[in-house]
mmCIF file of C-alpha atoms and ligand atoms in Angstrom:
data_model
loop_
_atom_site.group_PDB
_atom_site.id
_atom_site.type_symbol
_atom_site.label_atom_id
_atom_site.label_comp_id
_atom_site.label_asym_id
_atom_site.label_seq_id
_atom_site.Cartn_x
_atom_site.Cartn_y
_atom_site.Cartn_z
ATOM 1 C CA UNK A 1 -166.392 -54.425 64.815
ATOM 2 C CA UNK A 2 -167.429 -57.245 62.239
ATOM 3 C CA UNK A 3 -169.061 -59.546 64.253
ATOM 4 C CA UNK A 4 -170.206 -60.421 67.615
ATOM 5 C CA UNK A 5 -172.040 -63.235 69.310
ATOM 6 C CA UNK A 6 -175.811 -62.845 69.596
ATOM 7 C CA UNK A 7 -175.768 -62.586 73.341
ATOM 8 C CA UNK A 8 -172.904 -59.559 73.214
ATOM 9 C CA UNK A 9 -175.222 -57.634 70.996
ATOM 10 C CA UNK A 10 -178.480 -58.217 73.211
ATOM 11 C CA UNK A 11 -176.729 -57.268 75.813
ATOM 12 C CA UNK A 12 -175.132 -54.218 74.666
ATOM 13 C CA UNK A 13 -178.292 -53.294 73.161
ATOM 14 C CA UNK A 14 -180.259 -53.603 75.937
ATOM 15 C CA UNK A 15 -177.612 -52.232 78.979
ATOM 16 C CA UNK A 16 -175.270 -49.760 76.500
ATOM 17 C CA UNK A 17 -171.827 -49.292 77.236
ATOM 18 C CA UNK A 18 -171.908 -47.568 80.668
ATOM 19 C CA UNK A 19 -169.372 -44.309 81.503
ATOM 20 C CA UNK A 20 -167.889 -44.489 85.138
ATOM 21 C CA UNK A 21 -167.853 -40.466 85.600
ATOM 22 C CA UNK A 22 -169.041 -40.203 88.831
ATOM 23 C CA UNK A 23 -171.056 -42.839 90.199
ATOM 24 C CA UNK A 24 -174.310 -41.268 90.440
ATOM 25 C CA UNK A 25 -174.304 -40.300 87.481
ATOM 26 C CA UNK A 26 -173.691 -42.871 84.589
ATOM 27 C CA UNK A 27 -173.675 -41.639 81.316
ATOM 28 C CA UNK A 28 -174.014 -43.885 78.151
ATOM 29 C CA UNK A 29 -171.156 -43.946 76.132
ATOM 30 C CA UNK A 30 -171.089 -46.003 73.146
ATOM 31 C CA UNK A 31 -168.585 -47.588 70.321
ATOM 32 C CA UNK A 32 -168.567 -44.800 68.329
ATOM 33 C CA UNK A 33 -169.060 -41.959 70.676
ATOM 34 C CA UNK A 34 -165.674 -43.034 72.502
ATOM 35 C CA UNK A 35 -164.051 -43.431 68.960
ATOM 36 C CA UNK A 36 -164.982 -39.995 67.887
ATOM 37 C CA UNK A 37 -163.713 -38.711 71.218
ATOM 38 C CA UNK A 38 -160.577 -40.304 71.994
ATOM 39 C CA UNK A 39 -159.248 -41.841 68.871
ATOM 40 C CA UNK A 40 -159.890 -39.725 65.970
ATOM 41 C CA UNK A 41 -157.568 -36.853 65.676
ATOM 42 C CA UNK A 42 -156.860 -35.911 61.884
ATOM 43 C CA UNK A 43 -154.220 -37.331 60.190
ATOM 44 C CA UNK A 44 -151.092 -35.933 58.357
ATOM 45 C CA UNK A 45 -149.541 -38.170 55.857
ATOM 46 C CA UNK A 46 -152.156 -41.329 55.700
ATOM 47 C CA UNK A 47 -154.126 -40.772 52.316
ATOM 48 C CA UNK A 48 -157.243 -41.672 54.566
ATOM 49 C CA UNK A 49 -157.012 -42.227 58.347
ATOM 50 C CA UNK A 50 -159.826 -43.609 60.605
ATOM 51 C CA UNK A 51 -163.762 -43.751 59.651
ATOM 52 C CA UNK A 52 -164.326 -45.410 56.491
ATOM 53 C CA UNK A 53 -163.613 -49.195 55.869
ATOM 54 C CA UNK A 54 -159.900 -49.177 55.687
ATOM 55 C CA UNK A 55 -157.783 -46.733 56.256
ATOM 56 C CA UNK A 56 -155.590 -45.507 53.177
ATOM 57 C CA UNK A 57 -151.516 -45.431 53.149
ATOM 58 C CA UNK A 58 -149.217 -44.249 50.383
ATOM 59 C CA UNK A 59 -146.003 -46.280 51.057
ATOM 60 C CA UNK A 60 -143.041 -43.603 49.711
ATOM 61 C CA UNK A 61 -141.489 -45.166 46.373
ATOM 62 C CA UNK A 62 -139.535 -48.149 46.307
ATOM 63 C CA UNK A 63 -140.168 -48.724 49.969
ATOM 64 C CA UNK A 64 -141.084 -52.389 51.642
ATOM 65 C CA UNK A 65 -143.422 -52.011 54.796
ATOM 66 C CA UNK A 66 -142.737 -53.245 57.665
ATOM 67 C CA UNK A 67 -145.659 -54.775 59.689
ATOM 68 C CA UNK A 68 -145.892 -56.201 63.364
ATOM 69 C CA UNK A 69 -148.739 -56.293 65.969
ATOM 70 C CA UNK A 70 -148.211 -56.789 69.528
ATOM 71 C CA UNK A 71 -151.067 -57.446 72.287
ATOM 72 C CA UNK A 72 -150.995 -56.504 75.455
ATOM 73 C CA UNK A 73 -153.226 -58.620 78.209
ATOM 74 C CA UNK A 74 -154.168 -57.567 81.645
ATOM 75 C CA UNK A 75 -152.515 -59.295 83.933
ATOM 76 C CA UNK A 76 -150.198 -60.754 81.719
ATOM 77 C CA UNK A 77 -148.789 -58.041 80.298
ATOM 78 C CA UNK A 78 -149.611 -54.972 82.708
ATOM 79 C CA UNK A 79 -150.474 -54.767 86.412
ATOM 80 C CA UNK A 80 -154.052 -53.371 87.019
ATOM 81 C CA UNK A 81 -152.618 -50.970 88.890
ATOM 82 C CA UNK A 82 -150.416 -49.163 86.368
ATOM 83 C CA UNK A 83 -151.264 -45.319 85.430
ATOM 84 C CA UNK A 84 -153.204 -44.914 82.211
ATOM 85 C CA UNK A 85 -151.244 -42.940 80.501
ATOM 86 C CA UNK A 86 -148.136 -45.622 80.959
ATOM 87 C CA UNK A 87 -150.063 -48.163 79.741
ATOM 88 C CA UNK A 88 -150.840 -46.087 76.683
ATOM 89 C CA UNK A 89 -146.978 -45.819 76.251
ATOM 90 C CA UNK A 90 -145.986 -48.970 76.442
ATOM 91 C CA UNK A 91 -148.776 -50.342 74.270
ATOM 92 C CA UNK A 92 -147.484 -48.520 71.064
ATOM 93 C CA UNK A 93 -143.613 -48.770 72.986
ATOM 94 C CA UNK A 94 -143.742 -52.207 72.834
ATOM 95 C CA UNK A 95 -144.558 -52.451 68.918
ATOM 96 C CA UNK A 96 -142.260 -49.205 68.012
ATOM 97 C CA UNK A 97 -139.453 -51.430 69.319
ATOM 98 C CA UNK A 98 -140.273 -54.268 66.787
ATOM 99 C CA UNK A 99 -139.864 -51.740 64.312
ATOM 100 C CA UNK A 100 -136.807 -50.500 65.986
ATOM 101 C CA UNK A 101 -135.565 -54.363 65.679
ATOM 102 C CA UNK A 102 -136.174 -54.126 62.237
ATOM 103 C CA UNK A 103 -134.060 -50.742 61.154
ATOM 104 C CA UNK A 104 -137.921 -49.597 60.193
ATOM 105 C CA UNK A 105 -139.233 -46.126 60.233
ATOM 106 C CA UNK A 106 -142.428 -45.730 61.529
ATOM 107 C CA UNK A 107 -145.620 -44.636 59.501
ATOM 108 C CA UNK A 108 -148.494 -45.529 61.001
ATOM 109 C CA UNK A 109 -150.723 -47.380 63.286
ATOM 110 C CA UNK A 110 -154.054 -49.296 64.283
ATOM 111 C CA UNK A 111 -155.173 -49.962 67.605
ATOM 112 C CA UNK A 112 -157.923 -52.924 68.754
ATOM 113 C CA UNK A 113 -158.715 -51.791 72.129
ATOM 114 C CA UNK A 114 -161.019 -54.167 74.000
ATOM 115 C CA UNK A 115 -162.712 -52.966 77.049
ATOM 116 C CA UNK A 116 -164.742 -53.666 80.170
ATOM 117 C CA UNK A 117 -166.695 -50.312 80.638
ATOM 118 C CA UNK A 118 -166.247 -47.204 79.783
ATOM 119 C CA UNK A 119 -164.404 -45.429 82.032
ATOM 120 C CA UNK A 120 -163.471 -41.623 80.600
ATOM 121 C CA UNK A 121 -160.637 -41.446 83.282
ATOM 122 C CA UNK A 122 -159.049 -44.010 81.673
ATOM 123 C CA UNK A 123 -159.550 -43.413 77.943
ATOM 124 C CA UNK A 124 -157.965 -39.820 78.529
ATOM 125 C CA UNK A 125 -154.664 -40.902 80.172
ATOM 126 C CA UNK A 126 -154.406 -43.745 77.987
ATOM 127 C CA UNK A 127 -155.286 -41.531 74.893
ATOM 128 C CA UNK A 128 -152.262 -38.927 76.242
ATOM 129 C CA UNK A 129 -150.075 -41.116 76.575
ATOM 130 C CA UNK A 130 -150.413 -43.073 73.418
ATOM 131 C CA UNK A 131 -150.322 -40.122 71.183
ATOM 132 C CA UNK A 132 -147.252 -38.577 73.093
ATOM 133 C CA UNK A 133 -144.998 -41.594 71.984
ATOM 134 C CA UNK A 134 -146.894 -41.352 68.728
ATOM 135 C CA UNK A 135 -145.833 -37.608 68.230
ATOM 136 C CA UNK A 136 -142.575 -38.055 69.538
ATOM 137 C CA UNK A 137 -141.926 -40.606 66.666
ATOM 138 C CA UNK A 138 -144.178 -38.598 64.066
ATOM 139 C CA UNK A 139 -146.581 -41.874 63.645
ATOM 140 C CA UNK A 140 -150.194 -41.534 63.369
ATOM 141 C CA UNK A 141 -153.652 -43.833 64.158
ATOM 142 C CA UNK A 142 -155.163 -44.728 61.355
ATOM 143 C CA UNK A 143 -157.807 -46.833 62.601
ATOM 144 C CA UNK A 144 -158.877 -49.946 64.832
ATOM 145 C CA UNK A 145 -162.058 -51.704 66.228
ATOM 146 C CA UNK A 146 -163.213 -51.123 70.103
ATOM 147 C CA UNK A 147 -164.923 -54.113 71.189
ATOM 148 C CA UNK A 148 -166.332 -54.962 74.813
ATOM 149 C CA UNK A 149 -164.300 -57.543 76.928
ATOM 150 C CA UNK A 150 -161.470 -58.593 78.814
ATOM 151 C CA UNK A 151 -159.183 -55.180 79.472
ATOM 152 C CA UNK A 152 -156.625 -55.869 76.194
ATOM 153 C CA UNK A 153 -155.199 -53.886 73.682
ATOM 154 C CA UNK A 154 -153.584 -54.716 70.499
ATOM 155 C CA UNK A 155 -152.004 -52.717 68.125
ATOM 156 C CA UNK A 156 -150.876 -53.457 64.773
ATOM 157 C CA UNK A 157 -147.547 -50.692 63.355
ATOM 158 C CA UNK A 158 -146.514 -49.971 59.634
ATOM 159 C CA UNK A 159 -142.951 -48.581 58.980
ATOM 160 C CA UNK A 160 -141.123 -48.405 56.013
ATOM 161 C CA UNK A 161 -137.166 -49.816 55.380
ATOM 162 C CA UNK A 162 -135.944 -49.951 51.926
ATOM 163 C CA UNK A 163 -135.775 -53.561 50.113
ATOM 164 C CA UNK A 164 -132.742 -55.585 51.168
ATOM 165 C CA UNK A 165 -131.916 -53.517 54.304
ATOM 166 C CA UNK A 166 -134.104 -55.014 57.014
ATOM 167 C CA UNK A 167 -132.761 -55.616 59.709
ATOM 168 C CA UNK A 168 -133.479 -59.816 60.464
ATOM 169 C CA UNK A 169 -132.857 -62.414 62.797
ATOM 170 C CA UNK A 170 -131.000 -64.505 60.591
ATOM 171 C CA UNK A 171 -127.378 -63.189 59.359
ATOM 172 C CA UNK A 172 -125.322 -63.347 62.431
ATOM 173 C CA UNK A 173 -121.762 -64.912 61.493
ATOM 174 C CA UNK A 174 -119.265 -66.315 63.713
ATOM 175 C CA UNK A 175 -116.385 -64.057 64.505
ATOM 176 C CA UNK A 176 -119.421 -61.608 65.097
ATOM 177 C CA UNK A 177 -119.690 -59.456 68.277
ATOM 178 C CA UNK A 178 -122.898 -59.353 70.100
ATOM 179 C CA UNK A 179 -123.758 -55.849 71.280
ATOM 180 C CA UNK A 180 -126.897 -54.517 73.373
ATOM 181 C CA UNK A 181 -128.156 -51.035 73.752
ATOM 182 C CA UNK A 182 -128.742 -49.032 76.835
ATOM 183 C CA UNK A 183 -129.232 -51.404 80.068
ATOM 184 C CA UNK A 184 -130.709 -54.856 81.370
ATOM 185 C CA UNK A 185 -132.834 -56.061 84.282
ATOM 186 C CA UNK A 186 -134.312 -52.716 85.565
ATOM 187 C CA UNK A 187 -138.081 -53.932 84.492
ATOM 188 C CA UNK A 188 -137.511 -57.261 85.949
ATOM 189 C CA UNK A 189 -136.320 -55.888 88.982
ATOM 190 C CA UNK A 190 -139.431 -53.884 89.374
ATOM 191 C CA UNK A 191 -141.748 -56.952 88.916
ATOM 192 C CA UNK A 192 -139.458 -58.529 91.573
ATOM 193 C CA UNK A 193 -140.484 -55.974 93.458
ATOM 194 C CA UNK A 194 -144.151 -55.392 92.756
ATOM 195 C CA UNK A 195 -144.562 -59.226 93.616
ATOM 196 C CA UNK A 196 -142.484 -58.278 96.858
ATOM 197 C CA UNK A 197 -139.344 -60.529 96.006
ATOM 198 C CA UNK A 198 -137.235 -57.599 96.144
ATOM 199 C CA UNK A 199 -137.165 -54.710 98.613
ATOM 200 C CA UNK A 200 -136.905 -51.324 96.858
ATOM 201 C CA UNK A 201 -138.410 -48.394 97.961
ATOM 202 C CA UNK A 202 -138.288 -44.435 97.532
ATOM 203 C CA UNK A 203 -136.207 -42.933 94.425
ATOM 204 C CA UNK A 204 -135.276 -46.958 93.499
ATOM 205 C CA UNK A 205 -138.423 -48.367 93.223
ATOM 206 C CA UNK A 206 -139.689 -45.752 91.352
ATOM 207 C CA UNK A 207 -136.246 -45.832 88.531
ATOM 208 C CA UNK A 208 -137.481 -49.462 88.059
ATOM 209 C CA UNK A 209 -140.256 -48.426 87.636
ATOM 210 C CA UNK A 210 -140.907 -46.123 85.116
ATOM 211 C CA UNK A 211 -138.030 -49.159 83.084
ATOM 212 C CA UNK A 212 -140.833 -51.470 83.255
ATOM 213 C CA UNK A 213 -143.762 -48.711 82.804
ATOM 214 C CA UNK A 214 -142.072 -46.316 79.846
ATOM 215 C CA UNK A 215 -139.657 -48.257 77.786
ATOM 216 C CA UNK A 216 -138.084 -46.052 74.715
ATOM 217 C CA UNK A 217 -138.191 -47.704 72.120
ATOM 218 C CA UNK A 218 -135.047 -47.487 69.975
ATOM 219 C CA UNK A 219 -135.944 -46.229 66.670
ATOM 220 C CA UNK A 220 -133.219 -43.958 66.099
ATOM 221 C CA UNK A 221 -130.719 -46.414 66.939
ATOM 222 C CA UNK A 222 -132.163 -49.407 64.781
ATOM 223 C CA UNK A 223 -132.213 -46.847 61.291
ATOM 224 C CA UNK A 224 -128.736 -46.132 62.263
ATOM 225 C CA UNK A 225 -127.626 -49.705 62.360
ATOM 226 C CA UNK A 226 -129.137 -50.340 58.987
ATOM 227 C CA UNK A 227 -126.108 -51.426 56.682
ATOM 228 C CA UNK A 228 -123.728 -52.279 59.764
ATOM 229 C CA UNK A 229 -125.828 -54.840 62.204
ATOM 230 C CA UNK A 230 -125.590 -58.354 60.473
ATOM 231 C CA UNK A 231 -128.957 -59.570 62.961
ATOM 232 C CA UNK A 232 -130.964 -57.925 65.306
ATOM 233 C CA UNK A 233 -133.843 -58.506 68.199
ATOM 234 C CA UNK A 234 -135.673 -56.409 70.145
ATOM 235 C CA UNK A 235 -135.414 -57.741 73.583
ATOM 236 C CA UNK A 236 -139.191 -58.503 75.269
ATOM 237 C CA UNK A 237 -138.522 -62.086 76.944
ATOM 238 C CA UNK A 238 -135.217 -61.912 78.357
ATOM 239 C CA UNK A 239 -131.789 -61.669 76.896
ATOM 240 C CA UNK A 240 -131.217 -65.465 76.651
ATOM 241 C CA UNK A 241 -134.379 -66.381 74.954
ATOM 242 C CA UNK A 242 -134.465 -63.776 72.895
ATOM 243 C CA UNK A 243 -130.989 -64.624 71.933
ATOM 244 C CA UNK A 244 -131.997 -68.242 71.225
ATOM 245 C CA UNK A 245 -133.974 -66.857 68.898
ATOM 246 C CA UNK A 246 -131.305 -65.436 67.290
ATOM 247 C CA UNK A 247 -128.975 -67.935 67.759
ATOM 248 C CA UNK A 248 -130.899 -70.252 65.835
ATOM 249 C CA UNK A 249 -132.704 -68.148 63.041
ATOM 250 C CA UNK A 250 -129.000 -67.552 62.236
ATOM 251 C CA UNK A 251 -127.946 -71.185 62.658
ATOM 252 C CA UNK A 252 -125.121 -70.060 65.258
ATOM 253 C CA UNK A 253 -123.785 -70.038 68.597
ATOM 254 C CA UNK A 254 -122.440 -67.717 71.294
ATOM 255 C CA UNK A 255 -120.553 -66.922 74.214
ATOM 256 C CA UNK A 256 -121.907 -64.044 76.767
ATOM 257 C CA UNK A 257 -120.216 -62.181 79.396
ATOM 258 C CA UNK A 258 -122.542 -61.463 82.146
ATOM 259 C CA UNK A 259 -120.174 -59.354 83.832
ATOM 260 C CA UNK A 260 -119.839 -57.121 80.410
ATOM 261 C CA UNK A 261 -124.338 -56.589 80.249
ATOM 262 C CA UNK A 262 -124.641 -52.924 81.349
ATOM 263 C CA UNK A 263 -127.205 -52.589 84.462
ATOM 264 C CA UNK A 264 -127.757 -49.867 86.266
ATOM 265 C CA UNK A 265 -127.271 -49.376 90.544
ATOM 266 C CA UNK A 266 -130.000 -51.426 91.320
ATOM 267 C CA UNK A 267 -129.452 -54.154 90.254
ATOM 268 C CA UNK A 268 -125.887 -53.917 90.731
ATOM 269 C CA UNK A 269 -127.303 -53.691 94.458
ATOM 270 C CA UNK A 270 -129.363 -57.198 94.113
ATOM 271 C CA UNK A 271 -127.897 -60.688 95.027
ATOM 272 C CA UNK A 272 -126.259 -62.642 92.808
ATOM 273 C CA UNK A 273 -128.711 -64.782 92.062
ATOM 274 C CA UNK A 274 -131.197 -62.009 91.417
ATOM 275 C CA UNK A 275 -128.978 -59.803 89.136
ATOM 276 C CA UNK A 276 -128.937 -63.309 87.124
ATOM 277 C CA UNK A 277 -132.499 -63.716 86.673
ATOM 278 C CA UNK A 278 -132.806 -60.147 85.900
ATOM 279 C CA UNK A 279 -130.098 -59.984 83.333
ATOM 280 C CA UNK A 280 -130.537 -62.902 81.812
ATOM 281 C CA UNK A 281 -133.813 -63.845 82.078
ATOM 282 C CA UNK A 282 -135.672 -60.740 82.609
ATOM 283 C CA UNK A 283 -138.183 -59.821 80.064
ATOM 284 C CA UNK A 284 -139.469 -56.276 78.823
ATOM 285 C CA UNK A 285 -136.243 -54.610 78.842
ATOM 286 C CA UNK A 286 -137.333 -53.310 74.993
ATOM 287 C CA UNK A 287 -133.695 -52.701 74.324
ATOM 288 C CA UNK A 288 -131.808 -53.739 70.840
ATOM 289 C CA UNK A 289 -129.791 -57.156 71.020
ATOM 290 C CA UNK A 290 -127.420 -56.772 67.449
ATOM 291 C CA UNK A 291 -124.181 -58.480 65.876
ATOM 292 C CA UNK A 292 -121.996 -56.755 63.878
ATOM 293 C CA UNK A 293 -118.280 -57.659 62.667
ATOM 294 C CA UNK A 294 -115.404 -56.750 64.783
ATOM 295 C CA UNK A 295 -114.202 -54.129 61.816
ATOM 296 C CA UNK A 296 -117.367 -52.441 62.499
ATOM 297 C CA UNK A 297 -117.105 -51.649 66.392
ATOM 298 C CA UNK A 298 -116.186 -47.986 65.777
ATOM 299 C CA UNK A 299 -119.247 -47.375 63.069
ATOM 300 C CA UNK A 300 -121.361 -49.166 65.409
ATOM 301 C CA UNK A 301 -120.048 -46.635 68.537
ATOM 302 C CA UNK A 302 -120.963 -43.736 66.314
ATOM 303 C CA UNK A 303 -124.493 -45.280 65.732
ATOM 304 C CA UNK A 304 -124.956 -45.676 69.471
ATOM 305 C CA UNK A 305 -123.452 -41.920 70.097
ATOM 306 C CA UNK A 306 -125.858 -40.666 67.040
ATOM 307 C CA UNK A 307 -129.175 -42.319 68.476
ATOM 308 C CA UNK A 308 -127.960 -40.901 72.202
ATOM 309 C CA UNK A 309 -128.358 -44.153 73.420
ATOM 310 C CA UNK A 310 -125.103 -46.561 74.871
ATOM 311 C CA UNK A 311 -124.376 -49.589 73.008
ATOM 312 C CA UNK A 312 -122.324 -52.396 74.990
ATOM 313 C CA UNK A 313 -120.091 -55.476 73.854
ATOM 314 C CA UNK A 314 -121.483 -58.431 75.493
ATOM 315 C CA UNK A 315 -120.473 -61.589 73.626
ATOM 316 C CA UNK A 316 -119.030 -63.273 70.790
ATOM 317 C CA UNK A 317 -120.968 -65.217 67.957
ATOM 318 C CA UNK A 318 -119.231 -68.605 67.468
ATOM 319 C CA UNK A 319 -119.496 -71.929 64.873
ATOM 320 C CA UNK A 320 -120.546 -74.209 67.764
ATOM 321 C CA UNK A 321 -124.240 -74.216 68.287
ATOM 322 C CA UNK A 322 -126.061 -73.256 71.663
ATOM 323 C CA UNK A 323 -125.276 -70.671 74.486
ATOM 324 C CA UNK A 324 -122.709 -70.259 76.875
ATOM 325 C CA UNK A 325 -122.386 -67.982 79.552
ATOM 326 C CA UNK A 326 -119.389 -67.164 81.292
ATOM 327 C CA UNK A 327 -119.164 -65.179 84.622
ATOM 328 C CA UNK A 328 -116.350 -62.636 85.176
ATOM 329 C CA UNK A 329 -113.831 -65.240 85.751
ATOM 330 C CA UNK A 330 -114.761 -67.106 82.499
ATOM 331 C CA UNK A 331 -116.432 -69.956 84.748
ATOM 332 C CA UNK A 332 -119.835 -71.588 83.266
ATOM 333 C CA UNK A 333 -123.255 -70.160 84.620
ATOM 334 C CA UNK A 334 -126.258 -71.956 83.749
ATOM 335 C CA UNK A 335 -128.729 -69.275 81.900
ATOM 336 C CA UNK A 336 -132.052 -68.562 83.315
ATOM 337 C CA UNK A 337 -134.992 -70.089 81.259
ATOM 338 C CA UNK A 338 -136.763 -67.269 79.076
ATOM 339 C CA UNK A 339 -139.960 -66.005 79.542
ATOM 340 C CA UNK A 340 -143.043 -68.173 77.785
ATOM 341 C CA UNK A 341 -146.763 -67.460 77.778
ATOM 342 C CA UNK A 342 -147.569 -70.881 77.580
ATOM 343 C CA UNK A 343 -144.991 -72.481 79.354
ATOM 344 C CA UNK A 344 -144.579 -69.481 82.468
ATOM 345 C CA UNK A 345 -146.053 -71.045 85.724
HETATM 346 P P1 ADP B 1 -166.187 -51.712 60.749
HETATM 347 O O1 ADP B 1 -167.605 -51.883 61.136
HETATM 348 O O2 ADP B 1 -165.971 -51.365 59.342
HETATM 349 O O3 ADP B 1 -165.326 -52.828 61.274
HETATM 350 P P2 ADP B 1 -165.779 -50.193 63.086
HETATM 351 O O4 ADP B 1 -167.175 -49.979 63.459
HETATM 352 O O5 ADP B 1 -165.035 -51.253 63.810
HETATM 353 O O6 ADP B 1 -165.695 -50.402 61.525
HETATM 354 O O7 ADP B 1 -164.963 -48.841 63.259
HETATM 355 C C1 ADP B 1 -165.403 -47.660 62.658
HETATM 356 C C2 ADP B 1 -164.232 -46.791 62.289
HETATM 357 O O8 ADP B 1 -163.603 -46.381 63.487
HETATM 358 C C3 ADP B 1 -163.189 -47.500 61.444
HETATM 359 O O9 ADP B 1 -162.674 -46.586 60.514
HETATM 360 C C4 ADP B 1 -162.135 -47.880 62.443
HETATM 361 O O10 ADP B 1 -160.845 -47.908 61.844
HETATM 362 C C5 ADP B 1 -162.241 -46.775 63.471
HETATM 363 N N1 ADP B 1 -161.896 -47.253 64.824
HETATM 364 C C6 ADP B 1 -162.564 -48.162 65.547
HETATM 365 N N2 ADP B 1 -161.986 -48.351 66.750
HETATM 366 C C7 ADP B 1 -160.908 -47.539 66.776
HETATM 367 C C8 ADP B 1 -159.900 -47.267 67.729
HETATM 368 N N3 ADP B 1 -159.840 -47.898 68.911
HETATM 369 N N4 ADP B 1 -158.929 -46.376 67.391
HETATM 370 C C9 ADP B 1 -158.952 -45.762 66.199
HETATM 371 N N5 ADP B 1 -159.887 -45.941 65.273
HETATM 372 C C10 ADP B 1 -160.859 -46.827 65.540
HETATM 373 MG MG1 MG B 2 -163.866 -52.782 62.498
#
């Protein structure tokens, strides 16, 4: 940690950073105690990972890194209540799919964790977790900063792409087809339901669950749309914001189905109204939102089939600025507003 206000130190100093194992018996566990324990396992392919200054990365030749951090809040971003080892998914998740956005390959990360106590029962399942995704995608931690506070973790992950062949934002042409991996609104659905706006229960709740809990980020599928998407997004804040974005990096338009967005039985099963809000508007659905020319729909199919992961037409990129969104009969629906930190009620 750099720096920290006077009155942070003192009280650090003088209290420690307290473990929670067992109440009766509190343990002090400090900074770099909980460091060396949970956050330190040796590193492959970094020249130098965590303990010194900076950590040390060889970028392999003639390769551009690709760098994006993503925080995660409590309470804004994750429910107090969710499992440990979920959240330590979905923190790295959630940056692996920026990556994924990208046509990146993942190297390596750092992680800024910022906690309220020490509580060992937490470190551990968030630890497993985090390194699971981070073995499953060959990525290593390479360093960080653990500070006192406010539950929060941020983590910051370097990939590699080769110059020219990132995928962007900007490049979608009219004529284009819009395209979206796997399928939309389960993660809403399961806030819906966690704020009891939607009745779920059993097997159901817990599929929407584990959407909104353990999103896969799609790696595989954004390296094999390098050289055939002509933009790409990750999706985070809904499908129609995150399109705007899009949309107007691009300086483009489009037309979108909703009856051609893939979603899965439950919300198939919700009103009509609902299954809008979750398609369209519905954030943290991590999947890939890409354009690609009509000549390329088969080579874009055998990307989707290579990656294991379906890929679905949903939409046409057009001259005339601005979104439209036709139901199944090609009438008009108004799209749902996209999620905003500083503009969400
Ligand atoms: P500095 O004082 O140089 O900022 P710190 O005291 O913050 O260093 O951290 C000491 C070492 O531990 C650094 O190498 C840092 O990268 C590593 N580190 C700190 N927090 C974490 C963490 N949450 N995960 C992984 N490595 C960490
Ligand atoms: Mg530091």
């Amino acid at each position: 940690m750099p720096h920290a206000l006077t009155g942070v130190i003192a009280s650090r100093t003088s209290r420690g950073i307290r473990a929670t194992i067992g109440e009766n018996a509190p343990m002090p566990v400090g900074e770099f105690d909980l460091i060396a324990k949970y956050f330190s396992r040796p590193v492959r392919h970094a020249v130098l990972g965590g303990g010194d200054d900076c950590a040390l990365l060889q970028p392999r030749p003639g390769m551009t890194w690709a760098v994006s951090t993503d925080a995660l809040v409590e309470g804004r971003h994750f429910l107090s209540t969710v499992a440990p080892d979920a959240l330590g998914h979905k923190a790295l998740a959630v940056n692996l799919s920026d990556l994924a956005a990208c046509g990146a390959r993942p190297v390596a990360f750092t992680l800024a964790l910022t906690l309220p106590r020490v509580d060992e029962a937490f470190l551990a399942g968030f630890a497993a977790g985090l390194y699971a995704l981070a073995e499953a995608h060959g990525i290593e931690l390479v360093g960080g900063d653990t500070t006192a506070g406010p539950l929060t973790i941020c983590i910051t992950v370097m990939g590699e792409v080769p110059p020219g062949q990132a995928l962007r934002r900007a490049g979608a042409r009219p004529g284009d087809d819009l395209w979206v991996s796997g399928r939309l609104g389960d993660a809403r659905l399961a806030l819906e339901a966690f704020r009891g706006q939607a009745a779920l229960r059993g097997e159901a709740f817990e599929d929407v669950r584990r959407a909104m809990e353990r999103p896969q980020p799609r790696v595989a599928l954004g390296l094999a749309l390098r050289g055939i998407a002509s933009a790409a997004i990750d999706l985070s804040d809904g499908l129609v914001g995150d399109l705007g974005h899009v949309l107007r990096a691009s300086g483009v338009g489009a037309t979108l189905r909703l009856a051609d967005i893939p979603h899965g039985e439950h919300v198939a099963a919700c009103t009509e109204a609902q299954r809008r809000v979750c398609l369209l508007g519905g954030g943290d659905d991590y999947e890939l939102l890409f354009c690609a020319a009509p000549a390329d729909r088969e080579r874009v199919r055998a990307a989707g089939a290579e990656a294991g992961v379906a890929v679905s037409r949903i939409g046409t990129i057009e001259v005339a600025k601005g979104l439209r969104v036709v139901d199944g009969a090609g009438t008009s629906v108004v799209p749902e507003r996209a999620f905003d930190h500083f503009l969400a009620s």
